[in-house]
Structures are given as structure tokens and as C-alpha cells.
Amino acid sequence: MKAIVNGKLVFPDRITYGVVLVDKDRIIASGEEVCIPEGAEIIDADGLYVGPGLFDQHVHGYKQYGEAFDVTDNARATALCHLKHGTTQITPSAAYNLSKEDFISVIDQCNAAIKKGDTSIVGIHFEGPFTNPLNGANSQLTWEFSEELCSEIFERAGKNVLHCTYAPEMPHGKRMEEVLKKYKVIPDIGHTRADPESIYRGVENGAKIVTHLFDAMGNYKGADETVFSFTGDPQECVSDIVLSIPGLYYELICDSRSLHVRPVSIRQTYRAASEDYIICISDATGSEGKLNPEDYPPEDPKSAKDLNFNEKGELSGSRLVAAQSVANFMANTGADVRVGFKAGSTNSAKALNLYDDYGSIDAGKFANIIFVDERFSVKQVMFKGEMLDEVRPELRV
């Protein structure tokens, strides 16, 4: 048995001093009045904040510390690298721009890792592959919808595919909602320029998450000047519509340059959605990055070490880890560490129906715990009851 002491315990509703007791891979008690059993191994948190391990529900790879991995060829290594930064739960993303062979490779690797059980991979995210070909980096590679392809990838993933991004306005949008309901997969609205009616229908049919809000989204009227001819403001964009709907969860990619989401839009989301529905993700990529940040002057966004650009110069994911995304969210909004843990862990666990096991340090959860400072820099990581030997400070830029 292990006892974590001398830490500020972070729960979804409060921060308090106390003790966390861990037996094997589960938390058995946590709080202010927990007694330490005789013979327990003492872990001193040294005054740091102690909260649930982070949950990155949207990630394609890893590229930091001189290492580069992609979920298409090494999902396990990708997950392990993110684990060293405090991401103790992860759903690798199979994307619309992959070949069928690579898409299936992500599925097979994740299935094998989950079956073996020695990984932080807890499920799979399908980012498409049937999204809007007008929205997203290399969006022209979006797959053409077919019943046969749908059956093949969902049957292959089985119960491990937890959520799937789709564009409700596409001709196959309603059919995708039927498919996702059949396979008990949570629909994510994203890579879309859907009209209000299509989005409302999607929500009625189970859509629960918005894939990277403000990124790869647009207006269903396109660039038509009638969008803003009367008021000068392009209203009824996808981001406007989804933020008006209560109960949705919103992914945010909070990079150092606020290129994915501008600071005012981060603050708008925080105010509109509240702390209970924001999810900070990395959208990290690995081997895909084609441009070297060191080749660009400091004022050029391409010089940012936590951003990723493809060969066309298009913004294509990031080189973030979840802790960085949370820290940047906090810096842009003034949110405290408690809210940071909700955005980085609790809300994902709830959105993906995994809160019984993850997302807080309450008794009964897996002992996936991280220690952070006031800037949300990860100092120690416990995974399934064991302290990691290597913890990597996230890249501050």
C-alpha cells in the first residue's frame, strides 16, 4: 500500500490538503481525514498539487525530446511518450487523411495494446474518415462514404472505438448517425461547415463532443458575401451554433501562439461552456511534420516548437502534450489548477463515459495520478499505482 502525503489534493469541486491511499492499481481512499496504515510506503508530494492523470482524447503522434512516433506505425510508443508528460489515458486518433492500410493499422495496434493491458491506451478515436473534404489540412484525402467501408472499420475496432468525428451536413450525415448509434460510438461534430438544422439533428441523434472547436470549421454559406452583408459579421458559423447548444463538450487545442484558437475565442468558450464542458487536447502529430521551426524567424508562426505544419504550409495538428495545452488554457483564461484538471482530465472521462475509472482522485478510480505546480508543469507521474522513473518536463515556448 502507498500513501501520498504533503500534497494539495485537487478534486473537481475543491482543493484541500489530505492523503491519497493506493492499493495495487486503485485509489482506496482520498481526502482530509484519511488515516495512513502502518507499513504503508510514503510518497511525499512536497507541496505540489495532486490530481488525476491527464486524458488526451485526440492525438496522432509525438514529436519532442528528439523522438518522433506516429500512431500509424507505433501507437504504443506514442502513448508511452505522452505518459511521461502526465497523460495517463489516451485515445489515439485514426484520421481521414490516412490510407485504408494505415487507418486499420491504428485500429489493430490499439486493439492489441488494450488487450495486453500494459498501456495508457483506453480506446480509439476515429477522426472521420467521412468528414467534409473542404475543411482541414489535406482535407481532399477524406474518404468517400460507403456502407462497406463503414462496416469494415467499425467491426474491426469493436467496442474499443469510443468516439468518431463526422460532418452532419454531408449527404451521408444522417446515415453516419445511425451507424454510430448501432456501434454505440459517441458522435463528434468536426471538420464541418454544417448548417444549424444539421447540427441540431446530430445532437438529437447523440452528438456529444465538438472536435477541436474553431479549427477546421466554417459557415455553411461558405464565403458568400450574404453571410455578413447586413451586419458585417459572419454569423451562424459552426462554432457559433455549437456554443449555443447546452450539454456539448468542446475540444480546444491551446498552443503557445494561439494559432488554433485565438485567446478571445478561448475565453469565449470558457464563459459560454463553463468549466464543466471544456476539453484540452494536444492533437499532436509525430512523423508528419514537414517544416523545421528552426528555419523560420521568431515572428513567423512556423517557428513555434509546439506547432506542426505539413508540406503545403498548412497548420496540421501540433507538437503539444496535454499538460502544455492545459497550461496555455489557464494562461489565456485565468483559470486555476482545479479547472485545469477538469479541462485536462475530468471532462474527457465524463464525455467518453469512463468517469467510473478515470478523471478524479476519488476512491475507486485507477491510481493514475500526477503532481503539478501552479503553472501546471508535471513533476511526478503515478500510473496504475506505480511511480514512473522518467518524467519529462513539457516544452515551454
Coordinates of N, CA and C in Angstrom, one line a residue, residues 160-264:
N160 N -13.7 -1.0 -28.8 CA -12.6 -0.1 -28.5 C -12.7 1.3 -29.1
V161 N -13.5 1.4 -30.2 CA -13.7 2.8 -30.8 C -14.7 3.5 -29.9
L162 N -14.3 4.6 -29.3 CA -15.2 5.3 -28.3 C -15.9 6.5 -28.9
H163 N -15.2 7.2 -29.8 CA -15.8 8.4 -30.4 C -15.3 8.6 -31.8
C164 N -16.2 9.2 -32.6 CA -15.9 9.4 -34.1 C -16.4 10.7 -34.5
T165 N -15.4 11.4 -35.2 CA -15.7 12.7 -35.8 C -16.4 12.6 -37.1
Y166 N -17.5 13.3 -37.3 CA -18.2 13.3 -38.6 C -18.8 14.7 -38.9
A167 N -19.1 14.9 -40.2 CA -19.7 16.2 -40.6 C -21.2 16.0 -40.8
P168 N -22.1 16.5 -40.0 CA -23.5 16.2 -40.1 C -24.2 16.7 -41.4
E169 N -23.6 17.7 -42.0 CA -24.2 18.2 -43.2 C -24.0 17.4 -44.5
M170 N -23.1 16.5 -44.5 CA -22.8 15.7 -45.6 C -24.0 14.8 -46.0
P171 N -24.1 14.4 -47.3 CA -25.2 13.6 -47.7 C -25.4 12.3 -46.9
H172 N -24.2 11.8 -46.4 CA -24.3 10.6 -45.5 C -24.4 10.9 -44.1
G173 N -24.6 12.2 -43.7 CA -24.5 12.6 -42.3 C -25.5 11.8 -41.4
K174 N -26.8 11.7 -41.9 CA -27.8 11.0 -41.1 C -27.5 9.6 -41.0
R175 N -27.0 9.0 -42.1 CA -26.6 7.6 -42.1 C -25.5 7.3 -41.1
M176 N -24.5 8.2 -41.0 CA -23.4 8.1 -40.1 C -23.9 8.1 -38.6
E177 N -24.9 8.9 -38.4 CA -25.5 8.9 -37.0 C -26.1 7.6 -36.7
E178 N -26.8 6.9 -37.7 CA -27.3 5.6 -37.5 C -26.3 4.6 -37.2
V179 N -25.2 4.7 -38.0 CA -24.0 3.7 -37.8 C -23.4 3.9 -36.4
L180 N -23.2 5.1 -36.0 CA -22.6 5.4 -34.7 C -23.5 4.9 -33.5
K181 N -24.8 5.1 -33.7 CA -25.7 4.5 -32.7 C -25.7 3.0 -32.7
K182 N -25.6 2.4 -33.8 CA -25.6 0.9 -33.9 C -24.4 0.4 -33.2
Y183 N -23.2 1.0 -33.3 CA -22.0 0.5 -32.7 C -21.7 1.2 -31.4
K184 N -22.6 1.9 -30.9 CA -22.5 2.6 -29.6 C -21.3 3.5 -29.4
V185 N -21.1 4.2 -30.5 CA -19.9 5.1 -30.6 C -20.4 6.6 -30.4
I186 N -19.7 7.4 -29.6 CA -20.1 8.8 -29.4 C -19.8 9.6 -30.7
P187 N -20.8 10.3 -31.2 CA -20.5 11.2 -32.4 C -19.9 12.5 -32.0
D188 N -18.8 12.9 -32.7 CA -18.1 14.2 -32.5 C -18.4 15.0 -33.8
I189 N -18.9 16.2 -33.6 CA -19.1 17.1 -34.8 C -17.8 17.8 -35.1
G190 N -17.3 17.7 -36.3 CA -16.0 18.3 -36.6 C -15.7 18.2 -38.1
H191 N -14.6 19.0 -38.5 CA -14.2 19.1 -39.9 C -15.5 19.3 -40.8
T192 N -16.2 20.4 -40.5 CA -17.5 20.6 -41.0 C -17.8 22.1 -41.2
R193 N -18.8 22.4 -42.0 CA -19.4 23.7 -42.2 C -20.9 23.5 -42.2
A194 N -21.4 22.8 -41.2 CA -22.8 22.4 -41.1 C -23.7 23.6 -40.9
D195 N -24.9 23.5 -41.4 CA -26.0 24.4 -41.1 C -26.6 24.1 -39.8
P196 N -27.4 25.1 -39.2 CA -27.9 24.8 -37.9 C -28.8 23.6 -37.8
E197 N -29.7 23.4 -38.8 CA -30.6 22.2 -38.8 C -29.8 20.9 -38.7
S198 N -28.8 20.8 -39.5 CA -28.0 19.5 -39.5 C -27.3 19.3 -38.1
I199 N -26.8 20.4 -37.5 CA -26.2 20.2 -36.2 C -27.2 19.9 -35.1
Y200 N -28.4 20.5 -35.2 CA -29.5 20.2 -34.2 C -29.9 18.7 -34.4
R201 N -30.0 18.2 -35.6 CA -30.3 16.8 -35.8 C -29.3 15.9 -35.3
G202 N -28.0 16.3 -35.5 CA -26.9 15.5 -35.0 C -26.9 15.4 -33.5
V203 N -27.2 16.5 -32.8 CA -27.3 16.5 -31.3 C -28.4 15.6 -30.9
E204 N -29.6 15.7 -31.5 CA -30.7 14.9 -31.2 C -30.4 13.4 -31.4
N205 N -29.5 13.1 -32.3 CA -29.1 11.7 -32.6 C -27.8 11.3 -31.8
G206 N -27.5 12.1 -30.8 CA -26.4 11.6 -29.9 C -25.1 12.3 -30.0
A207 N -24.9 13.3 -30.9 CA -23.6 14.0 -30.9 C -23.4 14.7 -29.5
K208 N -22.2 14.6 -29.0 CA -21.9 15.0 -27.7 C -20.6 15.8 -27.6
I209 N -19.7 15.7 -28.5 CA -18.4 16.3 -28.5 C -18.2 17.1 -29.8
V210 N -17.5 18.3 -29.6 CA -17.2 19.1 -30.8 C -15.7 18.9 -31.0
T211 N -15.3 18.4 -32.1 CA -13.8 18.2 -32.4 C -13.1 19.5 -32.6
H212 N -12.0 19.7 -31.9 CA -11.2 21.0 -31.9 C -12.0 22.2 -32.4
L213 N -12.8 22.8 -31.5 CA -13.6 23.9 -31.7 C -12.8 25.1 -32.4
F214 N -13.4 25.7 -33.3 CA -12.8 26.9 -34.1 C -11.7 26.4 -35.1
D215 N -11.4 25.2 -35.1 CA -10.4 24.7 -36.1 C -11.0 23.7 -37.1
A216 N -10.8 24.0 -38.4 CA -11.3 23.2 -39.5 C -12.8 23.3 -39.5
M217 N -13.4 24.4 -39.2 CA -14.8 24.7 -39.2 C -15.1 25.9 -40.1
G218 N -16.3 26.1 -40.5 CA -16.7 27.3 -41.3 C -18.1 27.6 -41.2
N219 N -18.6 28.3 -42.2 CA -20.0 28.7 -42.4 C -20.6 27.9 -43.5
Y220 N -21.8 27.4 -43.3 CA -22.5 26.6 -44.3 C -22.8 27.4 -45.6
K221 N -22.7 28.7 -45.5 CA -22.9 29.5 -46.7 C -21.5 29.8 -47.4
G222 N -20.5 29.2 -46.9 CA -19.1 29.4 -47.5 C -18.7 30.8 -47.3
A223 N -18.1 31.4 -48.4 CA -17.6 32.8 -48.4 C -18.6 33.7 -49.0
D224 N -19.8 33.3 -49.2 CA -20.8 34.1 -49.8 C -20.9 35.4 -49.0
E225 N -20.9 36.5 -49.7 CA -21.0 37.8 -49.0 C -22.3 38.0 -48.3
T226 N -23.3 37.3 -48.6 CA -24.6 37.4 -47.8 C -24.4 37.0 -46.4
V227 N -23.4 36.2 -46.1 CA -23.1 35.8 -44.7 C -22.9 37.0 -43.8
F228 N -22.3 38.1 -44.3 CA -22.1 39.2 -43.5 C -22.5 40.6 -44.1
S229 N -23.3 40.5 -45.1 CA -23.6 41.7 -45.9 C -24.5 42.7 -45.1
F230 N -25.3 42.3 -44.1 CA -26.2 43.2 -43.4 C -25.5 43.7 -42.1
T231 N -24.8 42.8 -41.4 CA -24.2 43.3 -40.1 C -22.7 43.4 -40.2
G232 N -22.0 42.9 -41.2 CA -20.6 42.9 -41.3 C -19.9 41.8 -40.4
D233 N -20.7 41.0 -39.9 CA -20.2 39.9 -39.0 C -20.7 38.6 -39.5
P234 N -19.8 37.6 -39.9 CA -20.2 36.3 -40.4 C -20.9 35.4 -39.3
Q235 N -22.1 35.5 -39.1 CA -22.8 34.8 -38.1 C -23.2 33.4 -38.6
E236 N -23.7 32.6 -37.6 CA -24.1 31.2 -37.9 C -23.0 30.3 -38.4
C237 N -21.7 30.6 -38.0 CA -20.6 29.6 -38.2 C -20.8 28.4 -37.3
V238 N -20.2 27.4 -37.6 CA -20.3 26.1 -36.8 C -20.0 26.4 -35.4
S239 N -18.9 27.2 -35.1 CA -18.6 27.4 -33.7 C -19.6 28.2 -33.0
D240 N -20.3 29.2 -33.7 CA -21.4 29.9 -33.0 C -22.5 29.0 -32.7
I241 N -22.9 28.1 -33.6 CA -24.0 27.3 -33.4 C -23.8 26.3 -32.3
V242 N -22.7 25.6 -32.3 CA -22.4 24.6 -31.3 C -22.3 25.2 -29.9
L243 N -21.7 26.4 -29.8 CA -21.6 27.0 -28.5 C -23.0 27.5 -27.9
S244 N -24.0 27.5 -28.8 CA -25.3 27.9 -28.3 C -26.1 26.7 -27.8
I245 N -25.5 25.5 -27.9 CA -26.2 24.3 -27.5 C -25.7 23.8 -26.2
P246 N -26.5 23.7 -25.1 CA -26.0 23.3 -23.8 C -25.8 21.8 -23.8
G247 N -24.8 21.4 -23.0 CA -24.5 20.0 -22.8 C -23.5 19.4 -23.7
L248 N -23.0 20.1 -24.7 CA -21.9 19.6 -25.6 C -20.5 19.8 -24.9
Y249 N -19.6 18.9 -25.2 CA -18.2 19.1 -24.8 C -17.4 19.7 -26.0
Y250 N -16.5 20.6 -25.6 CA -15.7 21.3 -26.7 C -14.2 21.0 -26.5
E251 N -13.6 20.4 -27.5 CA -12.2 20.3 -27.6 C -11.5 21.6 -27.9
L252 N -10.4 21.9 -27.2 CA -9.6 23.1 -27.6 C -8.2 22.7 -27.7
I253 N -7.5 23.1 -28.8 CA -6.1 22.9 -28.9 C -5.4 24.3 -28.5
C254 N -4.9 24.3 -27.4 CA -4.3 25.6 -26.9 C -2.8 25.6 -27.0
D255 N -2.3 26.1 -28.2 CA -0.9 26.1 -28.4 C -0.3 27.5 -28.0
S256 N 1.0 27.6 -28.0 CA 1.7 28.7 -27.4 C 1.4 30.0 -28.2
R257 N 1.1 29.9 -29.5 CA 0.9 31.1 -30.3 C -0.6 31.4 -30.5
S258 N -1.5 30.5 -29.9 CA -2.9 30.6 -30.0 C -3.3 30.7 -31.5
L259 N -2.7 29.8 -32.3 CA -2.9 29.8 -33.7 C -4.2 28.9 -34.0
H260 N -4.3 27.8 -33.3 CA -5.5 27.0 -33.5 C -6.8 27.7 -32.9
V261 N -6.6 28.3 -31.8 CA -7.8 29.1 -31.2 C -7.2 30.4 -30.6
R262 N -7.8 31.5 -31.1 CA -7.3 32.8 -30.6 C -7.7 33.0 -29.2
P263 N -6.9 33.8 -28.4 CA -7.2 34.0 -27.0 C -8.6 34.4 -26.7
V264 N -9.2 35.3 -27.5 CA -10.5 35.7 -27.2 C -11.5 34.6 -27.4

